[in-house]
Tab-separated table of N, CA and C in Angstrom:
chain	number	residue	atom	x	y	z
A	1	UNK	N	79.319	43.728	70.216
A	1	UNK	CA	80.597	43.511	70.865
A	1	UNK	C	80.380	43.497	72.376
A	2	UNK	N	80.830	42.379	72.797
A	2	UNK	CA	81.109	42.512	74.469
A	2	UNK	C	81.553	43.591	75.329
A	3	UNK	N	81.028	43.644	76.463
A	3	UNK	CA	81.476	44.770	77.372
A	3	UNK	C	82.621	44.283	78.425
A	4	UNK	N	83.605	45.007	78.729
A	4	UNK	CA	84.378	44.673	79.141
A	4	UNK	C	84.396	45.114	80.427
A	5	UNK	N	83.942	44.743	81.494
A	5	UNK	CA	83.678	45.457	83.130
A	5	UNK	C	84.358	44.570	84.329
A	6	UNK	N	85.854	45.567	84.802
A	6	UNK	CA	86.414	45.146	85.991
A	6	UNK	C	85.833	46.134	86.569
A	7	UNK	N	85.996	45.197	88.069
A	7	UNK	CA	85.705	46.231	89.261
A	7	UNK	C	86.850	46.740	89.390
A	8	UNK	N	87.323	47.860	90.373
A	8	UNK	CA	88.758	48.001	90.514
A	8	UNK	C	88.613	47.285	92.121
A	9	UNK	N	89.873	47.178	91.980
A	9	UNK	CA	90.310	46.964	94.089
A	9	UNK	C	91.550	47.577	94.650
A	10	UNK	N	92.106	47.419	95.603
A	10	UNK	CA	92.955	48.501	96.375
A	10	UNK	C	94.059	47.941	94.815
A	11	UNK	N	94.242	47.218	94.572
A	11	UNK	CA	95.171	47.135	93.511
A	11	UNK	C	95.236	46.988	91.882
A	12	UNK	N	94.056	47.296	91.548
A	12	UNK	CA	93.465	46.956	90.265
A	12	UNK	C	92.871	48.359	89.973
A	13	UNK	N	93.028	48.791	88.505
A	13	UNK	CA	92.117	49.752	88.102
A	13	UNK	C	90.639	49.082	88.079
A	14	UNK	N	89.643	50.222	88.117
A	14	UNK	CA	88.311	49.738	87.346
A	14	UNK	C	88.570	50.100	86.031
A	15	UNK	N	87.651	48.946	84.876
A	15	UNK	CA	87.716	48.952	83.948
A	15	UNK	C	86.806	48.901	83.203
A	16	UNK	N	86.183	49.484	82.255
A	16	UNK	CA	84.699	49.726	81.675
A	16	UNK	C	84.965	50.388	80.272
A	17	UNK	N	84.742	49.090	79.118
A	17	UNK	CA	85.394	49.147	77.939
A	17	UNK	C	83.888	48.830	77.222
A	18	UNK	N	83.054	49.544	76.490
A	18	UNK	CA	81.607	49.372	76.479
A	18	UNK	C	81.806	50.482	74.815
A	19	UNK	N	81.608	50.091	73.794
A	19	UNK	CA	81.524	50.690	72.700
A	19	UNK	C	79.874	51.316	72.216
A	20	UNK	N	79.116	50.153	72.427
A	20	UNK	CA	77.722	50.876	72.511
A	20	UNK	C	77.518	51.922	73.137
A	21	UNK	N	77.683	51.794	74.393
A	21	UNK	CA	77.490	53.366	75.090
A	21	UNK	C	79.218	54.455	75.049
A	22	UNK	N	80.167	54.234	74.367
A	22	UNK	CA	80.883	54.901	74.149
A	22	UNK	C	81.100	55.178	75.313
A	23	UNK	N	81.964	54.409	76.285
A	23	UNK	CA	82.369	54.441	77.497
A	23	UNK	C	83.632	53.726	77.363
A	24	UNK	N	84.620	54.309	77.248
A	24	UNK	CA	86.390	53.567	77.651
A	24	UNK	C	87.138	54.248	78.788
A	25	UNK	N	87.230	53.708	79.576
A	25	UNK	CA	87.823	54.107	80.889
A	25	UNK	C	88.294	53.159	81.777
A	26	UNK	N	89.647	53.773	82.443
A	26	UNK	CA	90.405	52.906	82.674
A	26	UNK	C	90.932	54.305	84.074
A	27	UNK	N	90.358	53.295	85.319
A	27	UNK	CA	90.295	54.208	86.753
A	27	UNK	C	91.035	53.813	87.892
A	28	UNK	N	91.607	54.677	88.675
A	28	UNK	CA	91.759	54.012	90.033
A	28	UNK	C	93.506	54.142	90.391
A	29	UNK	N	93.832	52.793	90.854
A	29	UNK	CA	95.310	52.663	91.316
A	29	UNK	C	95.605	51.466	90.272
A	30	UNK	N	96.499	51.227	89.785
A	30	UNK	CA	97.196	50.329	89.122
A	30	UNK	C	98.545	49.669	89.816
A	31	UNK	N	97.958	48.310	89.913
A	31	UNK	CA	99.868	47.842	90.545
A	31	UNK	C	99.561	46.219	90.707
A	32	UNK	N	99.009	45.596	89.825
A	32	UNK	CA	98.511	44.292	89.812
A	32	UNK	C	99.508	43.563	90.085
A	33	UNK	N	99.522	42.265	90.699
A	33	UNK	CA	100.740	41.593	91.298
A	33	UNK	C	101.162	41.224	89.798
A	34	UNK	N	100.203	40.536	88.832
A	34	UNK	CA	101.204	40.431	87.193
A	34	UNK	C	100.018	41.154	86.083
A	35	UNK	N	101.015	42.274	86.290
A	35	UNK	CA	100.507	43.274	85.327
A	35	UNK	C	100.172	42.366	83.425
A	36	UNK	N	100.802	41.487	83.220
A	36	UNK	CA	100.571	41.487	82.139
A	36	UNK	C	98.987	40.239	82.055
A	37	UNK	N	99.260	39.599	82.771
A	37	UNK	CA	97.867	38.808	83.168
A	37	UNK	C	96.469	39.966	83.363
A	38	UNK	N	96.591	40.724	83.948
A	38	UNK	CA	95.507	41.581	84.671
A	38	UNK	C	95.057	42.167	82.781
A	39	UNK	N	96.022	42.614	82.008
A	39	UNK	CA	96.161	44.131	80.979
A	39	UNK	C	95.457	42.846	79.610
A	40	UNK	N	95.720	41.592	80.096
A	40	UNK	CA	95.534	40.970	78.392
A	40	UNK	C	94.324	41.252	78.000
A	41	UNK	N	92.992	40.959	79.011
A	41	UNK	CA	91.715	41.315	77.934
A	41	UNK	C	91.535	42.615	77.868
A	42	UNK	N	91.896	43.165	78.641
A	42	UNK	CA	92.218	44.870	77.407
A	42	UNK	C	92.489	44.983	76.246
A	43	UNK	N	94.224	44.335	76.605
A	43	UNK	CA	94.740	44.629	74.989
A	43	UNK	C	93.648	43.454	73.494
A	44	UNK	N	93.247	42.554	74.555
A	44	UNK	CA	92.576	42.156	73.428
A	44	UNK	C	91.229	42.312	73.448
A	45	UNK	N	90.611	43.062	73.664
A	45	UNK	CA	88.843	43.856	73.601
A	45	UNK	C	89.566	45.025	72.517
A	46	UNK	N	90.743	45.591	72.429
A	46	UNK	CA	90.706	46.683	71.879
A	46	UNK	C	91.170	46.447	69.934
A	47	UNK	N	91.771	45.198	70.050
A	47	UNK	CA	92.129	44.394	68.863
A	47	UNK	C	90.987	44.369	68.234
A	48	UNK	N	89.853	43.310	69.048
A	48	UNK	CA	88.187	43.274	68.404
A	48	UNK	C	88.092	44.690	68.427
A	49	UNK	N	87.918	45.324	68.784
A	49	UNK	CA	87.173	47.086	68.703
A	49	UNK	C	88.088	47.752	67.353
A	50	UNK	N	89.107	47.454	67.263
A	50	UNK	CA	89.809	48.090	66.331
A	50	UNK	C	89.497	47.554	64.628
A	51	UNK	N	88.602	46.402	64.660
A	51	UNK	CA	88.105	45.558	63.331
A	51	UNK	C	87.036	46.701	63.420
A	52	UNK	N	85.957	47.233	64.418
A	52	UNK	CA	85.157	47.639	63.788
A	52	UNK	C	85.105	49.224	64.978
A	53	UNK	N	85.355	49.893	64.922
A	53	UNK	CA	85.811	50.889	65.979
A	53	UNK	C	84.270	52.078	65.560
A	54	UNK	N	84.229	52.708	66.756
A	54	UNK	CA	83.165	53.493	66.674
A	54	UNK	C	83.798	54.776	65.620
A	55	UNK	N	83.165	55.643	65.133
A	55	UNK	CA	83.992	57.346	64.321
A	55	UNK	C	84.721	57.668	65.719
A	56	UNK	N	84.911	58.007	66.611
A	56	UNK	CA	84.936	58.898	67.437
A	56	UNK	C	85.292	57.934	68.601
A	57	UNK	N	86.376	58.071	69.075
A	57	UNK	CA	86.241	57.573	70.275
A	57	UNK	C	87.257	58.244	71.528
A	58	UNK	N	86.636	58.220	72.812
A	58	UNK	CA	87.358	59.037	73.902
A	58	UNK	C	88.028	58.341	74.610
A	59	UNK	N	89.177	58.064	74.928
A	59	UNK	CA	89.586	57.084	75.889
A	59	UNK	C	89.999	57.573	76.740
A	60	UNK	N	89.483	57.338	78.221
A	60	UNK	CA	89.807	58.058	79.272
A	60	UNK	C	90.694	57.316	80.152
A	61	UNK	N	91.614	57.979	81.120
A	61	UNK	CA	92.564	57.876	81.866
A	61	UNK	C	92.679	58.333	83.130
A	62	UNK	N	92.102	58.081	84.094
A	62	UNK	CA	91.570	58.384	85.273
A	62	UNK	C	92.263	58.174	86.646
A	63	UNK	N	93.968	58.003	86.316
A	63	UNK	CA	94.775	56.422	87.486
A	63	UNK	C	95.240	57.712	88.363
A	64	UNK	N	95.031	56.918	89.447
A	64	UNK	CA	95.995	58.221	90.906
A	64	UNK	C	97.033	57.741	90.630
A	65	UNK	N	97.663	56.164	90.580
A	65	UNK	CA	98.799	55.469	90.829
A	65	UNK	C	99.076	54.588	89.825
A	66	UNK	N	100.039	54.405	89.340
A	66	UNK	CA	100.368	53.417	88.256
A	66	UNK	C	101.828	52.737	89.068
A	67	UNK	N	101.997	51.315	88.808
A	67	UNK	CA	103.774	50.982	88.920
A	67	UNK	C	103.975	50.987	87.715
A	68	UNK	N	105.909	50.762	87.794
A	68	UNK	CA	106.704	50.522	86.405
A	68	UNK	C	105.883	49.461	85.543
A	69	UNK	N	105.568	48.014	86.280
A	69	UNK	CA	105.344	47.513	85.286
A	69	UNK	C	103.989	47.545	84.712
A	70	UNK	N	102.628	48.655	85.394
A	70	UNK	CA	101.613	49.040	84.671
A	70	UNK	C	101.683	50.187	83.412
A	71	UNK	N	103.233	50.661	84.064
A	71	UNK	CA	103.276	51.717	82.389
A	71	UNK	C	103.263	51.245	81.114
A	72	UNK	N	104.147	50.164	81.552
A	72	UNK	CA	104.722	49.372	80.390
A	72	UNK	C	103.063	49.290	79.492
A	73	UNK	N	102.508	48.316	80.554
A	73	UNK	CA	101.376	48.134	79.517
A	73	UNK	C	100.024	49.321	79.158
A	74	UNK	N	100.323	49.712	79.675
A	74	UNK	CA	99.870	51.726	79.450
A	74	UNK	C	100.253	51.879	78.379
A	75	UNK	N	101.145	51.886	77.847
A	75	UNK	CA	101.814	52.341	76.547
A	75	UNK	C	101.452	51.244	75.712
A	76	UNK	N	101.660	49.904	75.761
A	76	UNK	CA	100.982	48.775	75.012
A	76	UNK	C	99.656	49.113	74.636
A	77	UNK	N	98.501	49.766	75.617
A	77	UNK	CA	97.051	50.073	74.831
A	77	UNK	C	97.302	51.124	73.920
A	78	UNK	N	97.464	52.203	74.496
A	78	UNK	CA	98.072	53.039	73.913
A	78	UNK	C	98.604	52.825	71.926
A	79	UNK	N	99.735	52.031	72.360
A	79	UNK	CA	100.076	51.647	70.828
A	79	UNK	C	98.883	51.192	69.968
A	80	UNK	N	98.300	50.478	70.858
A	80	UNK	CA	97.499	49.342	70.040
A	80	UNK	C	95.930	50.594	69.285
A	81	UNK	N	95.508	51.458	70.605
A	81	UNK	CA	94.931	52.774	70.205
A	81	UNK	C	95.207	53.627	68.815
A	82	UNK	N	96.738	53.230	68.636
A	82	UNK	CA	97.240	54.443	67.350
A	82	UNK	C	96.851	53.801	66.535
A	83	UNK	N	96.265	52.691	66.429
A	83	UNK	CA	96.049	51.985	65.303
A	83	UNK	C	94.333	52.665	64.408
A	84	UNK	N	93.781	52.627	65.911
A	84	UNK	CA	92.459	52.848	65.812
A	84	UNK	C	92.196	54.567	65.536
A	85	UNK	N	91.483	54.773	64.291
A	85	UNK	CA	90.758	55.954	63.626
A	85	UNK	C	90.026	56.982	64.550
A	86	UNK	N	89.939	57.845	64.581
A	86	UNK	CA	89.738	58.736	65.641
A	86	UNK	C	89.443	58.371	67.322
A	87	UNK	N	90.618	58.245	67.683
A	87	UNK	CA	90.601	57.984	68.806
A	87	UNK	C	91.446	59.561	69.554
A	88	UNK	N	90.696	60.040	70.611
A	88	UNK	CA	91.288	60.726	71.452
A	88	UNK	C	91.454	60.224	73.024
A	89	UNK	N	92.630	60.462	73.608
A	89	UNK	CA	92.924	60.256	74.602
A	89	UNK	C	92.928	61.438	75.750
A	90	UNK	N	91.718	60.850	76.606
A	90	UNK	CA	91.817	62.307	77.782
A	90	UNK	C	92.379	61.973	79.321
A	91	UNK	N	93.383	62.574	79.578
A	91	UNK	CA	94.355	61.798	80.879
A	91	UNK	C	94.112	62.890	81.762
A	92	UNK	N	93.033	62.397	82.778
A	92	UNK	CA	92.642	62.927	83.691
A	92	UNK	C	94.203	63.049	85.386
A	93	UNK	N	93.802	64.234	85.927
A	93	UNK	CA	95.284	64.077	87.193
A	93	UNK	C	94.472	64.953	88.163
A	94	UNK	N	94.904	64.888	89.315
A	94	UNK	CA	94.674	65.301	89.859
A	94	UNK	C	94.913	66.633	90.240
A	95	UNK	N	94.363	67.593	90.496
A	95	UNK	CA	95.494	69.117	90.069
A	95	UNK	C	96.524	69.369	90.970
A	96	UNK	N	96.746	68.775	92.375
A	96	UNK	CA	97.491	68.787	92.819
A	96	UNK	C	99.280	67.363	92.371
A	97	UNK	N	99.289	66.561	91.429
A	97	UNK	CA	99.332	65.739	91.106
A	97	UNK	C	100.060	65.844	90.092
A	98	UNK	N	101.497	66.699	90.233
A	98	UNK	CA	102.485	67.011	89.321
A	98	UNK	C	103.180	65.466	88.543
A	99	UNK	N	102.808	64.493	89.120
A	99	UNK	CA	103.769	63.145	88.561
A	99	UNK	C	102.882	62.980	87.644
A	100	UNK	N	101.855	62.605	87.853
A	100	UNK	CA	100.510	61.888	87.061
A	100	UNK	C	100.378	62.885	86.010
A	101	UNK	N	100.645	64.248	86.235
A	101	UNK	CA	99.892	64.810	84.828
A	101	UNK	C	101.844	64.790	84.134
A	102	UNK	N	102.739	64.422	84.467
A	102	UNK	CA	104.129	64.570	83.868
A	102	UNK	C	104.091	63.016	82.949
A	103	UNK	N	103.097	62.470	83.344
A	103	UNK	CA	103.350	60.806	83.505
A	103	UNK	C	102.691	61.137	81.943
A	104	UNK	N	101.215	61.589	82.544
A	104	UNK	CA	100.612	61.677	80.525
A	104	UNK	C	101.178	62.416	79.944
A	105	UNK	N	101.822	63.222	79.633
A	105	UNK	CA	102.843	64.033	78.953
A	105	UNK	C	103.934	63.355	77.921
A	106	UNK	N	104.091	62.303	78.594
A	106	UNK	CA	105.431	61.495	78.351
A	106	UNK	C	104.694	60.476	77.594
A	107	UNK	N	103.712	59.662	77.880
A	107	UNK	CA	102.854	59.105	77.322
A	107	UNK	C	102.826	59.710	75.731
A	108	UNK	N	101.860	61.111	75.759
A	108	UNK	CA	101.823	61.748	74.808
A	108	UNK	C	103.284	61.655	73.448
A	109	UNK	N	104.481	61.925	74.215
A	109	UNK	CA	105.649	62.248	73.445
A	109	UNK	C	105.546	61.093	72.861
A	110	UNK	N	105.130	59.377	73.440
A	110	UNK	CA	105.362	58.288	72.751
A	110	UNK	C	104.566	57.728	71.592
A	111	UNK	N	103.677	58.478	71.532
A	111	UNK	CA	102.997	57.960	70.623
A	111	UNK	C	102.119	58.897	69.643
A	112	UNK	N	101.223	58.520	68.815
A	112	UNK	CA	100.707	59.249	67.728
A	112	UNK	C	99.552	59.502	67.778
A	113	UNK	N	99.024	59.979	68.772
A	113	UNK	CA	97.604	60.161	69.588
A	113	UNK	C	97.251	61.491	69.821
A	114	UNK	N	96.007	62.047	69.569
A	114	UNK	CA	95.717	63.670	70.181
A	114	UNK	C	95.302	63.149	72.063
A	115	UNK	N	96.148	64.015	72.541
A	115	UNK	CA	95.993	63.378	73.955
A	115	UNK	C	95.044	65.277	74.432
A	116	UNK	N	94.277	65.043	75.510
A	116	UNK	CA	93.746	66.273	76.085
A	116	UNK	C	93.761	66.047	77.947
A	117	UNK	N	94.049	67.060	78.420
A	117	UNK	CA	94.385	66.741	79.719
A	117	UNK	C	93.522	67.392	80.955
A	118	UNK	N	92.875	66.964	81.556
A	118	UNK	CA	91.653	67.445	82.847
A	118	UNK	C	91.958	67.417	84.075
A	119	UNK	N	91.871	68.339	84.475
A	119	UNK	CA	92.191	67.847	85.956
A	119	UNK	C	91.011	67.496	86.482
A	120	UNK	N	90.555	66.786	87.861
A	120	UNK	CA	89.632	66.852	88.671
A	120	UNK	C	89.815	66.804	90.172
């Protein structure tokens, strides 16, 4: 399976979707001028990954900044995640960073995921 590697930029997460080395992470600031253009080969690397998905998988969450319309599709992987067999979700915040860790919380309430939460 293909590796999936954005750089990030002042407006783009980095993105590094790599099943061989069991690397899913999704970093940075989020606020793409069209969020749903930027999010599609995500949502669809995770479609292919979900035909043949690793046992175990960590999906990490690493964002200082998200906009409205990057939640939206936040929750779109997300969904598409509940599909997939042991998947855990770890939503990294900053510890000073009361929105961001309220933000995965809410996340959590939406969906059917073991979520675990880190600060750094």
């Amino acid at each position: 399976m293909k590796v999936l590697n954005l750089a990030g930029t002042e407006d783009t997460p980095k993105v590094v979707l790599d099943k061989e080395n069991e690397i899913f992470e999704i970093s940075g600031r989020s606020l793409p001028e069209d969020s749903a253009e930027f999010f599609a080969p995500i949502l669809s690397w995770i479609d292919e990954y979900a035909e043949e998905n690793n046992s175990e998988t960590k999906f990490l969450f690493k964002l200082e900044y998200f906009n409205t319309a990057s939640s939206k599709l936040i929750l779109d992987i997300l969904s598409k995640l509940e599909e997939v067999e042991g998947v855990t979700v770890v939503w990294y915040y900053h510890e000073d960073d009361e929105d961001m860790q309220e933000a995965g919380e809410e996340f959590e309430e939406l969906v059917e995921l073991e979520f675990e939460f880190e600060t750094y």
